[in-house]
Amino acid sequence: MKIIKVVNQQAGGQQGSEIFEAALNNGAKTFGLATGSTPLSTYQHLVASNIDFSKTVTINLDEYVGLAYDHEQSYHYFMQTNLFATKKFAKSFIPDGMNANLEQAIKNYDGILANNPIDLQILGIGENGHIGFNEPGTSFDSHTHIVDLTPSTIKANARFFENITDVPTQAITMGIADIMAAKQIVLLAFGRQKAQAVKAMIEGPITETVPASVLQKHVNVVVIIDDDAASLLR
Ligand code: PGA
């Protein structure tokens, strides 16, 4: 893992967008995207740039189950608002958490992933070490699947909803094997609340208890962290 320390999230976003640009210049055709507060500064830098992504495809990690696409907390809405409205891509895929047939939605997404190998995947990390919505205990061999969100994740996400009971309890997510299949991965983490997960990811044992620890096995990972997120590293 290559670790890049930055002074703050804005600087991290600058680094993130430079990695996107370098990948594009190296022929990347498919970008794996993430939602949440972490990738926002990267998207802001991409939006402000004149980098042309119009011939590339995006594939998002995950989506809530049962949250309408125009709901402000849906990941469809997030991507539209924070990136797609201003940056044009040839095609963008996000898991279909509104599909009445979730088994079909899973099959469709696995097909999309098979047809569009990801060149660069951007990731955040959960306070419990999750990547995508792959919660602790998820098999490293997993592909697209439905997850029951852990109480810790529901609590962390409750800040975005009026009521904790409004937070969806399930999500559809790419699996860990799908994430590991990306040619390059850039994981960003900012703030002290991520320090424990960052330490476990980088210095801890490779274990399904800490999903992000699997990244130790990937040959091309860049971790972009601020001082707070790095504060527990040896
Ligand atoms: P955050 O979420 O970027 O909103 O902190 C990251 C994650 O849970 O993967």
Short mmCIF file of C-alpha atoms and ligand atoms in Angstrom, two decimals:
data_model
loop_
_atom_site.label_atom_id
_atom_site.label_comp_id
_atom_site.label_asym_id
_atom_site.label_seq_id
_atom_site.Cartn_x
_atom_site.Cartn_y
_atom_site.Cartn_z
CA MET A 1 0.00 0.00 0.00
CA LYS A 2 1.21 3.45 -0.81
CA ILE A 3 0.23 5.99 1.84
CA ILE A 4 -0.16 9.68 1.03
CA LYS A 5 -0.58 11.99 4.01
CA VAL A 6 -2.45 15.21 3.39
CA VAL A 7 -3.18 18.24 5.55
CA ASN A 8 -6.94 18.07 5.14
CA GLN A 9 -9.81 16.65 3.11
CA GLN A 10 -9.51 19.34 0.44
CA ALA A 11 -5.89 18.42 -0.19
CA GLY A 12 -6.94 14.77 -0.22
CA GLY A 13 -9.50 15.55 -2.89
CA GLN A 14 -6.84 17.21 -4.98
CA GLN A 15 -4.72 14.04 -4.73
CA GLY A 16 -7.74 11.89 -5.49
CA SER A 17 -8.63 13.83 -8.61
CA GLU A 18 -5.00 13.71 -9.80
CA ILE A 19 -5.09 9.92 -9.50
CA PHE A 20 -8.29 9.87 -11.58
CA GLU A 21 -6.64 12.02 -14.23
CA ALA A 22 -3.50 9.87 -14.31
CA ALA A 23 -5.61 6.71 -14.66
CA LEU A 24 -7.55 8.29 -17.51
CA ASN A 25 -4.33 9.27 -19.25
CA ASN A 26 -3.18 5.67 -18.82
CA GLY A 27 -6.23 4.42 -20.70
CA ALA A 28 -8.70 3.78 -17.88
CA LYS A 29 -12.20 3.26 -19.27
CA THR A 30 -14.16 2.32 -16.15
CA PHE A 31 -14.20 4.08 -12.80
CA GLY A 32 -15.64 2.55 -9.65
CA LEU A 33 -17.30 5.27 -7.59
CA ALA A 34 -18.32 5.66 -3.96
CA THR A 35 -20.66 7.88 -1.99
CA GLY A 36 -20.49 9.39 1.48
CA SER A 37 -18.70 12.44 2.81
CA THR A 38 -15.22 11.08 2.07
CA PRO A 39 -15.12 11.18 -1.77
CA LEU A 40 -16.86 14.58 -1.94
CA SER A 41 -13.69 16.65 -2.14
CA THR A 42 -12.37 14.41 -4.93
CA TYR A 43 -15.60 14.92 -6.87
CA GLN A 44 -15.42 18.66 -6.26
CA HIS A 45 -11.96 18.75 -7.79
CA LEU A 46 -13.11 16.64 -10.74
CA VAL A 47 -16.09 18.93 -11.29
CA ALA A 48 -13.85 22.01 -11.19
CA SER A 49 -11.39 20.45 -13.65
CA ASN A 50 -11.73 20.27 -17.40
CA ILE A 51 -10.86 16.58 -17.50
CA ASP A 52 -12.98 14.86 -20.15
CA PHE A 53 -14.61 11.67 -18.86
CA SER A 54 -17.24 11.53 -21.59
CA LYS A 55 -15.90 8.28 -23.01
CA THR A 56 -15.69 6.47 -19.69
CA VAL A 57 -18.10 4.36 -17.67
CA THR A 58 -18.79 4.60 -13.94
CA ILE A 59 -19.95 1.84 -11.63
CA ASN A 60 -21.02 2.69 -8.09
CA LEU A 61 -20.34 0.48 -5.12
CA ASP A 62 -23.71 0.39 -3.47
CA GLU A 63 -27.21 1.72 -2.87
CA TYR A 64 -29.80 1.49 -0.13
CA VAL A 65 -32.65 -0.96 -0.60
CA GLY A 66 -36.06 0.64 -0.91
CA LEU A 67 -35.01 4.30 -1.03
CA ALA A 68 -36.43 6.10 -4.07
CA TYR A 69 -33.82 7.44 -6.48
CA ASP A 70 -35.02 10.99 -5.94
CA HIS A 71 -34.78 10.66 -2.15
CA GLU A 72 -32.09 13.07 -0.98
CA GLN A 73 -30.23 10.29 0.84
CA SER A 74 -30.27 7.80 -2.02
CA TYR A 75 -26.93 7.22 -3.66
CA HIS A 76 -28.51 7.84 -7.06
CA TYR A 77 -29.39 11.33 -5.84
CA PHE A 78 -25.94 11.82 -4.31
CA MET A 79 -24.14 10.94 -7.53
CA GLN A 80 -26.45 13.06 -9.65
CA THR A 81 -26.01 16.07 -7.39
CA ASN A 82 -22.31 15.82 -6.67
CA LEU A 83 -20.88 14.60 -9.95
CA PHE A 84 -23.11 13.54 -12.83
CA ALA A 85 -25.04 16.81 -13.16
CA THR A 86 -21.83 18.59 -14.12
CA LYS A 87 -19.43 15.87 -15.34
CA LYS A 88 -20.51 13.84 -18.32
CA PHE A 89 -19.76 10.14 -18.50
CA ALA A 90 -20.68 7.74 -21.31
CA LYS A 91 -22.69 5.53 -18.97
CA SER A 92 -23.19 5.24 -15.22
CA PHE A 93 -24.36 2.23 -13.26
CA ILE A 94 -25.63 2.18 -9.67
CA PRO A 95 -27.14 -0.90 -7.99
CA ASP A 96 -30.91 -1.01 -8.31
CA GLY A 97 -32.13 -0.98 -4.72
CA MET A 98 -35.67 -0.21 -5.92
CA ASN A 99 -35.96 -3.39 -7.98
CA ALA A 100 -38.88 -5.46 -6.66
CA ASN A 101 -36.80 -8.49 -7.62
CA LEU A 102 -33.54 -8.02 -5.73
CA GLU A 103 -32.15 -11.35 -6.93
CA GLN A 104 -32.51 -10.03 -10.47
CA ALA A 105 -30.88 -6.73 -9.48
CA ILE A 106 -27.90 -8.68 -8.10
CA LYS A 107 -27.61 -10.76 -11.26
CA ASN A 108 -27.79 -7.63 -13.43
CA TYR A 109 -25.04 -5.93 -11.47
CA ASP A 110 -22.73 -8.94 -11.59
CA GLY A 111 -23.24 -8.89 -15.36
CA ILE A 112 -22.40 -5.19 -15.53
CA LEU A 113 -19.22 -5.80 -13.52
CA ALA A 114 -18.23 -8.71 -15.73
CA ASN A 115 -18.63 -6.58 -18.86
CA ASN A 116 -16.90 -3.49 -17.45
CA PRO A 117 -13.72 -4.37 -15.56
CA ILE A 118 -12.94 -1.51 -13.18
CA ASP A 119 -9.67 0.31 -13.81
CA LEU A 120 -9.76 2.59 -10.77
CA GLN A 121 -11.96 2.15 -7.71
CA ILE A 122 -12.38 4.93 -5.17
CA LEU A 123 -13.25 3.89 -1.61
CA GLY A 124 -14.06 5.34 1.77
CA ILE A 125 -13.82 3.25 4.90
CA GLY A 126 -16.45 2.73 7.59
CA GLU A 127 -15.64 3.25 11.24
CA ASN A 128 -16.00 -0.53 11.56
CA GLY A 129 -13.67 -1.16 8.62
CA HIS A 130 -16.35 -1.75 6.01
CA ILE A 131 -15.75 -1.02 2.33
CA GLY A 132 -18.77 -0.44 0.17
CA PHE A 133 -21.48 -1.85 2.42
CA ASN A 134 -19.43 -4.97 3.04
CA GLU A 135 -19.77 -5.15 6.79
CA PRO A 136 -17.43 -7.07 9.14
CA GLY A 137 -17.74 -10.79 8.52
CA THR A 138 -18.42 -10.50 4.80
CA SER A 139 -16.60 -13.16 2.80
CA PHE A 140 -13.58 -11.99 0.82
CA ASP A 141 -15.06 -14.09 -2.03
CA SER A 142 -18.31 -12.14 -2.13
CA HIS A 143 -19.86 -10.62 -5.23
CA THR A 144 -22.91 -8.34 -5.44
CA HIS A 145 -25.25 -9.10 -2.56
CA ILE A 146 -27.85 -7.73 -0.17
CA VAL A 147 -26.62 -6.77 3.29
CA ASP A 148 -28.29 -6.08 6.58
CA LEU A 149 -26.61 -2.93 7.85
CA THR A 150 -25.00 -3.20 11.27
CA PRO A 151 -26.26 -1.04 14.15
CA SER A 152 -22.95 0.90 13.98
CA THR A 153 -23.46 1.76 10.30
CA ILE A 154 -27.11 2.67 10.81
CA LYS A 155 -26.07 4.93 13.68
CA ALA A 156 -23.28 6.53 11.62
CA ASN A 157 -25.72 7.21 8.76
CA ALA A 158 -28.53 8.46 11.00
CA ARG A 159 -27.01 11.95 10.87
CA PHE A 160 -28.34 12.22 7.32
CA PHE A 161 -31.93 11.31 8.19
CA GLU A 162 -34.54 13.04 10.31
CA ASN A 163 -34.96 9.98 12.45
CA ILE A 164 -32.75 6.94 13.04
CA THR A 165 -35.80 4.80 12.22
CA ASP A 166 -35.83 6.38 8.72
CA VAL A 167 -32.40 4.90 7.91
CA PRO A 168 -32.81 1.94 5.56
CA THR A 169 -31.74 -1.33 7.14
CA GLN A 170 -30.57 -3.04 3.97
CA ALA A 171 -28.35 -2.19 1.04
CA ILE A 172 -27.21 -3.78 -2.19
CA THR A 173 -23.45 -3.71 -2.59
CA MET A 174 -20.66 -4.92 -4.80
CA GLY A 175 -18.80 -7.70 -3.05
CA ILE A 176 -15.25 -7.70 -1.78
CA ALA A 177 -14.07 -9.88 -4.66
CA ASP A 178 -15.50 -7.27 -7.06
CA ILE A 179 -13.62 -4.47 -5.31
CA MET A 180 -10.40 -6.50 -5.30
CA ALA A 181 -10.78 -7.09 -9.05
CA ALA A 182 -10.21 -3.37 -9.74
CA LYS A 183 -6.80 -2.74 -11.30
CA GLN A 184 -6.12 0.16 -8.95
CA ILE A 185 -7.76 1.27 -5.71
CA VAL A 186 -7.63 4.63 -4.00
CA LEU A 187 -8.99 4.69 -0.44
CA LEU A 188 -9.48 7.98 1.36
CA ALA A 189 -10.02 8.53 5.08
CA PHE A 190 -10.29 11.76 7.02
CA GLY A 191 -10.85 12.44 10.71
CA ARG A 192 -10.12 10.82 14.05
CA GLN A 193 -13.25 8.67 13.88
CA LYS A 194 -11.54 6.70 11.10
CA ALA A 195 -8.19 6.26 12.88
CA GLN A 196 -8.95 2.87 14.41
CA ALA A 197 -10.26 1.44 11.13
CA VAL A 198 -7.25 2.84 9.23
CA LYS A 199 -4.85 1.25 11.71
CA ALA A 200 -6.61 -2.11 11.49
CA MET A 201 -6.65 -1.90 7.68
CA ILE A 202 -2.93 -1.16 7.36
CA GLU A 203 -1.28 -2.73 10.41
CA GLY A 204 -3.73 -5.35 11.57
CA PRO A 205 -4.12 -8.95 10.46
CA ILE A 206 -5.88 -9.68 7.17
CA THR A 207 -9.26 -10.80 8.43
CA GLU A 208 -12.88 -10.79 7.32
CA THR A 209 -13.61 -9.10 10.65
CA VAL A 210 -12.02 -5.98 9.12
CA PRO A 211 -13.15 -5.96 5.48
CA ALA A 212 -10.68 -3.22 4.46
CA SER A 213 -7.74 -5.35 5.64
CA VAL A 214 -8.17 -7.37 2.43
CA LEU A 215 -6.57 -4.42 0.63
CA GLN A 216 -3.18 -5.53 2.01
CA LYS A 217 -3.43 -8.28 -0.61
CA HIS A 218 -4.02 -5.90 -3.53
CA VAL A 219 -0.96 -4.91 -5.58
CA ASN A 220 -2.00 -1.35 -6.43
CA VAL A 221 -3.59 0.55 -3.54
CA VAL A 222 -3.11 4.20 -2.65
CA VAL A 223 -4.35 5.34 0.77
CA ILE A 224 -4.91 9.07 1.20
CA ILE A 225 -5.26 10.13 4.84
CA ASP A 226 -5.11 13.23 6.99
CA ASP A 227 -3.21 13.44 10.28
CA ASP A 228 -6.25 12.52 12.38
CA ALA A 229 -7.02 9.39 10.39
CA ALA A 230 -3.31 8.48 10.55
CA SER A 231 -2.99 9.25 14.25
CA LEU A 232 -2.91 5.66 15.50
CA LEU A 233 -0.46 4.34 12.90
CA ARG A 234 2.90 3.17 14.13
P1 PGA B 1 -18.23 8.47 4.98
O1 PGA B 1 -18.55 6.92 4.83
O2 PGA B 1 -17.41 8.82 3.78
O3 PGA B 1 -19.55 9.16 4.98
O4 PGA B 1 -17.47 8.61 6.25
C1 PGA B 1 -17.53 6.08 4.41
C2 PGA B 1 -18.03 4.67 4.44
O5 PGA B 1 -18.86 4.35 5.30
O6 PGA B 1 -17.59 3.88 3.60
#
